[in-house]
């Protein structure tokens, strides 16, 4: 067991910060939190203590939507809307995951950047390539990133480079699941790319697999108007996009739906009712002009929302950037439509506790949670004109710090930086 | 004289990149560009050559609006709209510039960060304090930042800490101008904070001074609806905000007006007609929910626009961030109102040539311009799936690089990093 001492700030609720200035965190050999509080109980007094001084101990970040094979194109080609962007930039880029060496190099770089930025949990898309997906999972495990990774299924509209046959997609999915047994910290998640990419037959197969094996599912939902119109044409039997997943048994508790930019009240109600996680990807949604998701409204309605970088629709792998992006997007929405803005507390909650909940955690640094934490040193920032409160230091860190300032990272109690 | 070799990209016009892959830049002992092109003319063959290899040689950045005394509060307190934000956070913060030691420490940190980020020219607000303003100018000169700095004038609505008497403001302005003679690279600019902060008497005095001494003027314009309503109440004789400057002779060629978020066609026409520079501060405008300026429309109309970080309404001192912020803001505007989006080329132009024009430069790395340049090493970024074009590398650098990647900075030919 071990003790960390420092200024501990965790998101105990969507609008509730729990702060222990000069507080203590105790975690056991399995990395599970045993205690958090302002004073160290005497029973822990003999444990080895790491004193982080005046630094901030924050929850590490959960990036609940990103595409590993798009990492090489991060920051380019954002002059097109979704469907054209996929065809012109994304699909040719993803096709290179057919080459194991290229996949290895990309995954290693990405995993290292995630750890540097304090992202210790992910829900990630690979490409359709089974071998590259296994390489991705290996590299994440090696670097210390935990979470879910999906081999993408796409037997429709994938173009010459990327599309699979339906039978091939089924067969490769089963092979991949078999191979996944060797991983401990990274687990498989079923990943139909999105409705336009999958035939009914493939969707039905995946829905059955999800139920039979108790697997989670991730996909995309209502990101862009043209995409929604396309789904409407492809699935005339469904009144709304979400029903194209639901009719195949893929709309379940813990199904992850990225974007939900244009989800209306009925679609949002279906999310809440089924326990679907909506992943807000504010940077991506602006970059490719998809729109601005009504996050604040989702929070008010009790929809489960977390954040995603959506690399490479998003250009910023650091969840510090994604949080400010979420706040700024909510302000753009405020300017255009008068909706309430997202607070710093809420953004911190969305990037941490809301995502960690996917893995069974209670909010904040709760006893029983595995320790997912970063230590942040904010001394590189300008000297303030008056002493700052801990909450102000959190705000400033979110707006101004980067991976340089993250001096330690714990992923489930394992020190990975 | 000296030669730089590398991949040279400059903004030759709002939508025109001039690219010399493995090209040459020749500048003389005064730092003035003598040649730029794909091959080195034989007359320069004997000059000392600095080979930057595959790195990008870009124009350095002009930050045409920021507030030095607000630097200590960067990244905090962005939960209020402009007028409340000024009273609650900004004015008490600026009041500490009364202390020379605090001012010195702040200015030194700010100047160092600007240089690190490749900002070599500024148009900057100090506080109302003459001595702190001189300290700011000293620190900028020492670090190698060039441009204009203004002692703020405010004899109205400044609260107990920050307001000056009218006579005091005049007297201190004259004393400050006298002291400014000792600076070579940083020059004074008249700086009535904004109309609500200055009486007619003070404005008239400054307008007269501008004409008599040929001084430039900077201030704020149409940032926020409540501010505009206040100006309307204070100046019932003026139909529009800009006229409150114009009637005192402050609306002239090279007058710098920050924000212009809500400037309508008539106000924008007045800018174009008089040669006023509108400074777009996209990050600030979102952070304090001021709105999103119609930059693309200004460009179409031929209004002169450049970019500003507006520290500390903006949280990001790096103009790389301000460029992406401008693009993203234009996309938020596109989503809300259908206006065209700002391209990467345009953003680069706004952050460089449009600002450098204020100092008499021709667009891009033109012969006769002082060399304001940065060398950017993009090898820290992910390995791409195919060779990138120079323009893609520029886009990626803007979206993804930070001060770590800026390996050299030239301010008017003087190597400052």
PDB file of C-alpha atoms in Angstrom, chain B residues 167-272:
ATOM      1  CA  UNK B 167      -5.493  66.150 -15.198  1.00  0.00           C
ATOM      2  CA  UNK B 168      -3.402  63.323 -13.763  1.00  0.00           C
ATOM      3  CA  UNK B 169      -4.109  61.223 -16.833  1.00  0.00           C
ATOM      4  CA  UNK B 170      -3.006  64.032 -19.179  1.00  0.00           C
ATOM      5  CA  UNK B 171       0.094  64.813 -17.150  1.00  0.00           C
ATOM      6  CA  UNK B 172       1.133  61.187 -16.829  1.00  0.00           C
ATOM      7  CA  UNK B 173       0.607  60.629 -20.543  1.00  0.00           C
ATOM      8  CA  UNK B 174       2.972  63.469 -21.334  1.00  0.00           C
ATOM      9  CA  UNK B 175       5.534  62.238 -18.814  1.00  0.00           C
ATOM     10  CA  UNK B 176       5.277  58.734 -20.249  1.00  0.00           C
ATOM     11  CA  UNK B 177       5.760  59.978 -23.831  1.00  0.00           C
ATOM     12  CA  UNK B 178       8.813  61.889 -22.710  1.00  0.00           C
ATOM     13  CA  UNK B 179      10.323  58.790 -21.100  1.00  0.00           C
ATOM     14  CA  UNK B 180       9.557  56.671 -24.164  1.00  0.00           C
ATOM     15  CA  UNK B 181      12.251  58.427 -26.169  1.00  0.00           C
ATOM     16  CA  UNK B 182      14.793  56.009 -24.796  1.00  0.00           C
ATOM     17  CA  UNK B 183      13.251  52.952 -26.464  1.00  0.00           C
ATOM     18  CA  UNK B 184      14.248  51.847 -29.925  1.00  0.00           C
ATOM     19  CA  UNK B 185      12.137  48.804 -30.759  1.00  0.00           C
ATOM     20  CA  UNK B 186       9.044  49.476 -28.690  1.00  0.00           C
ATOM     21  CA  UNK B 187       7.113  52.641 -29.356  1.00  0.00           C
ATOM     22  CA  UNK B 188       4.235  54.393 -27.604  1.00  0.00           C
ATOM     23  CA  UNK B 189       0.642  54.272 -28.807  1.00  0.00           C
ATOM     24  CA  UNK B 190      -2.178  56.343 -27.313  1.00  0.00           C
ATOM     25  CA  UNK B 191      -4.563  54.104 -25.421  1.00  0.00           C
ATOM     26  CA  UNK B 192      -7.901  55.369 -24.166  1.00  0.00           C
ATOM     27  CA  UNK B 193      -9.154  52.125 -22.604  1.00  0.00           C
ATOM     28  CA  UNK B 194     -12.593  52.376 -24.191  1.00  0.00           C
ATOM     29  CA  UNK B 195     -15.257  55.045 -24.391  1.00  0.00           C
ATOM     30  CA  UNK B 196     -16.872  54.235 -21.031  1.00  0.00           C
ATOM     31  CA  UNK B 197     -13.490  54.765 -19.327  1.00  0.00           C
ATOM     32  CA  UNK B 198     -12.703  58.237 -20.686  1.00  0.00           C
ATOM     33  CA  UNK B 199     -14.370  61.608 -20.334  1.00  0.00           C
ATOM     34  CA  UNK B 200     -14.854  63.769 -23.403  1.00  0.00           C
ATOM     35  CA  UNK B 201     -12.189  66.097 -22.103  1.00  0.00           C
ATOM     36  CA  UNK B 202      -9.591  63.337 -21.923  1.00  0.00           C
ATOM     37  CA  UNK B 203     -10.610  61.949 -25.303  1.00  0.00           C
ATOM     38  CA  UNK B 204     -10.260  65.403 -26.862  1.00  0.00           C
ATOM     39  CA  UNK B 205      -6.823  65.792 -25.328  1.00  0.00           C
ATOM     40  CA  UNK B 206      -5.686  62.437 -26.712  1.00  0.00           C
ATOM     41  CA  UNK B 207      -7.136  63.177 -30.167  1.00  0.00           C
ATOM     42  CA  UNK B 208      -5.214  66.432 -30.286  1.00  0.00           C
ATOM     43  CA  UNK B 209      -2.044  64.715 -29.148  1.00  0.00           C
ATOM     44  CA  UNK B 210      -2.428  62.026 -31.819  1.00  0.00           C
ATOM     45  CA  UNK B 211      -2.550  64.643 -34.570  1.00  0.00           C
ATOM     46  CA  UNK B 212       0.145  66.927 -33.178  1.00  0.00           C
ATOM     47  CA  UNK B 213       2.677  64.188 -32.553  1.00  0.00           C
ATOM     48  CA  UNK B 214       1.660  61.742 -35.265  1.00  0.00           C
ATOM     49  CA  UNK B 215       0.913  59.030 -32.729  1.00  0.00           C
ATOM     50  CA  UNK B 216      -1.184  55.962 -33.367  1.00  0.00           C
ATOM     51  CA  UNK B 217      -4.221  55.080 -31.240  1.00  0.00           C
ATOM     52  CA  UNK B 218      -5.611  51.811 -29.904  1.00  0.00           C
ATOM     53  CA  UNK B 219      -8.838  51.019 -28.113  1.00  0.00           C
ATOM     54  CA  UNK B 220     -11.833  48.666 -27.983  1.00  0.00           C
ATOM     55  CA  UNK B 221     -14.950  48.648 -30.154  1.00  0.00           C
ATOM     56  CA  UNK B 222     -18.348  46.917 -30.147  1.00  0.00           C
ATOM     57  CA  UNK B 223     -17.180  43.923 -28.165  1.00  0.00           C
ATOM     58  CA  UNK B 224     -20.339  43.203 -26.232  1.00  0.00           C
ATOM     59  CA  UNK B 225     -23.995  44.263 -26.426  1.00  0.00           C
ATOM     60  CA  UNK B 226     -24.154  45.603 -22.854  1.00  0.00           C
ATOM     61  CA  UNK B 227     -21.000  47.622 -23.453  1.00  0.00           C
ATOM     62  CA  UNK B 228     -22.504  49.082 -26.637  1.00  0.00           C
ATOM     63  CA  UNK B 229     -25.696  50.016 -24.794  1.00  0.00           C
ATOM     64  CA  UNK B 230     -23.607  51.728 -22.105  1.00  0.00           C
ATOM     65  CA  UNK B 231     -21.729  53.700 -24.750  1.00  0.00           C
ATOM     66  CA  UNK B 232     -25.047  54.669 -26.284  1.00  0.00           C
ATOM     67  CA  UNK B 233     -26.230  56.042 -22.927  1.00  0.00           C
ATOM     68  CA  UNK B 234     -22.951  57.863 -22.259  1.00  0.00           C
ATOM     69  CA  UNK B 235     -22.759  59.423 -25.730  1.00  0.00           C
ATOM     70  CA  UNK B 236     -26.289  60.226 -26.882  1.00  0.00           C
ATOM     71  CA  UNK B 237     -24.843  62.534 -29.535  1.00  0.00           C
ATOM     72  CA  UNK B 238     -23.234  59.612 -31.419  1.00  0.00           C
ATOM     73  CA  UNK B 239     -25.285  57.236 -33.568  1.00  0.00           C
ATOM     74  CA  UNK B 240     -22.651  54.502 -33.353  1.00  0.00           C
ATOM     75  CA  UNK B 241     -19.812  53.460 -31.094  1.00  0.00           C
ATOM     76  CA  UNK B 242     -17.064  54.327 -33.606  1.00  0.00           C
ATOM     77  CA  UNK B 243     -18.269  57.918 -33.726  1.00  0.00           C
ATOM     78  CA  UNK B 244     -17.403  58.332 -30.034  1.00  0.00           C
ATOM     79  CA  UNK B 245     -13.774  57.970 -31.135  1.00  0.00           C
ATOM     80  CA  UNK B 246     -14.196  59.818 -34.406  1.00  0.00           C
ATOM     81  CA  UNK B 247     -15.605  62.966 -32.874  1.00  0.00           C
ATOM     82  CA  UNK B 248     -12.391  63.423 -30.906  1.00  0.00           C
ATOM     83  CA  UNK B 249     -10.070  62.769 -33.840  1.00  0.00           C
ATOM     84  CA  UNK B 250      -9.135  59.300 -32.631  1.00  0.00           C
ATOM     85  CA  UNK B 251     -10.622  57.428 -35.607  1.00  0.00           C
ATOM     86  CA  UNK B 252      -7.716  57.671 -38.023  1.00  0.00           C
ATOM     87  CA  UNK B 253      -5.494  55.673 -40.299  1.00  0.00           C
ATOM     88  CA  UNK B 254      -3.784  52.930 -38.214  1.00  0.00           C
ATOM     89  CA  UNK B 255      -6.163  53.302 -35.309  1.00  0.00           C
ATOM     90  CA  UNK B 256      -6.400  49.834 -33.785  1.00  0.00           C
ATOM     91  CA  UNK B 257      -9.832  48.697 -32.685  1.00  0.00           C
ATOM     92  CA  UNK B 258     -10.003  45.425 -30.803  1.00  0.00           C
ATOM     93  CA  UNK B 259     -12.947  43.031 -31.202  1.00  0.00           C
ATOM     94  CA  UNK B 260     -15.520  44.685 -33.539  1.00  0.00           C
ATOM     95  CA  UNK B 261     -17.742  41.690 -32.809  1.00  0.00           C
ATOM     96  CA  UNK B 262     -20.997  43.539 -33.352  1.00  0.00           C
ATOM     97  CA  UNK B 263     -19.856  46.181 -35.839  1.00  0.00           C
ATOM     98  CA  UNK B 264     -22.511  46.473 -38.516  1.00  0.00           C
ATOM     99  CA  UNK B 265     -21.999  47.381 -42.179  1.00  0.00           C
ATOM    100  CA  UNK B 266     -21.910  51.097 -41.488  1.00  0.00           C
ATOM    101  CA  UNK B 267     -19.293  50.749 -38.740  1.00  0.00           C
ATOM    102  CA  UNK B 268     -17.247  48.391 -40.913  1.00  0.00           C
ATOM    103  CA  UNK B 269     -17.446  50.842 -43.806  1.00  0.00           C
ATOM    104  CA  UNK B 270     -16.073  53.539 -41.512  1.00  0.00           C
ATOM    105  CA  UNK B 271     -13.147  51.242 -40.693  1.00  0.00           C
ATOM    106  CA  UNK B 272     -12.334  50.660 -44.313  1.00  0.00           C
TER     107      UNK B 272
END
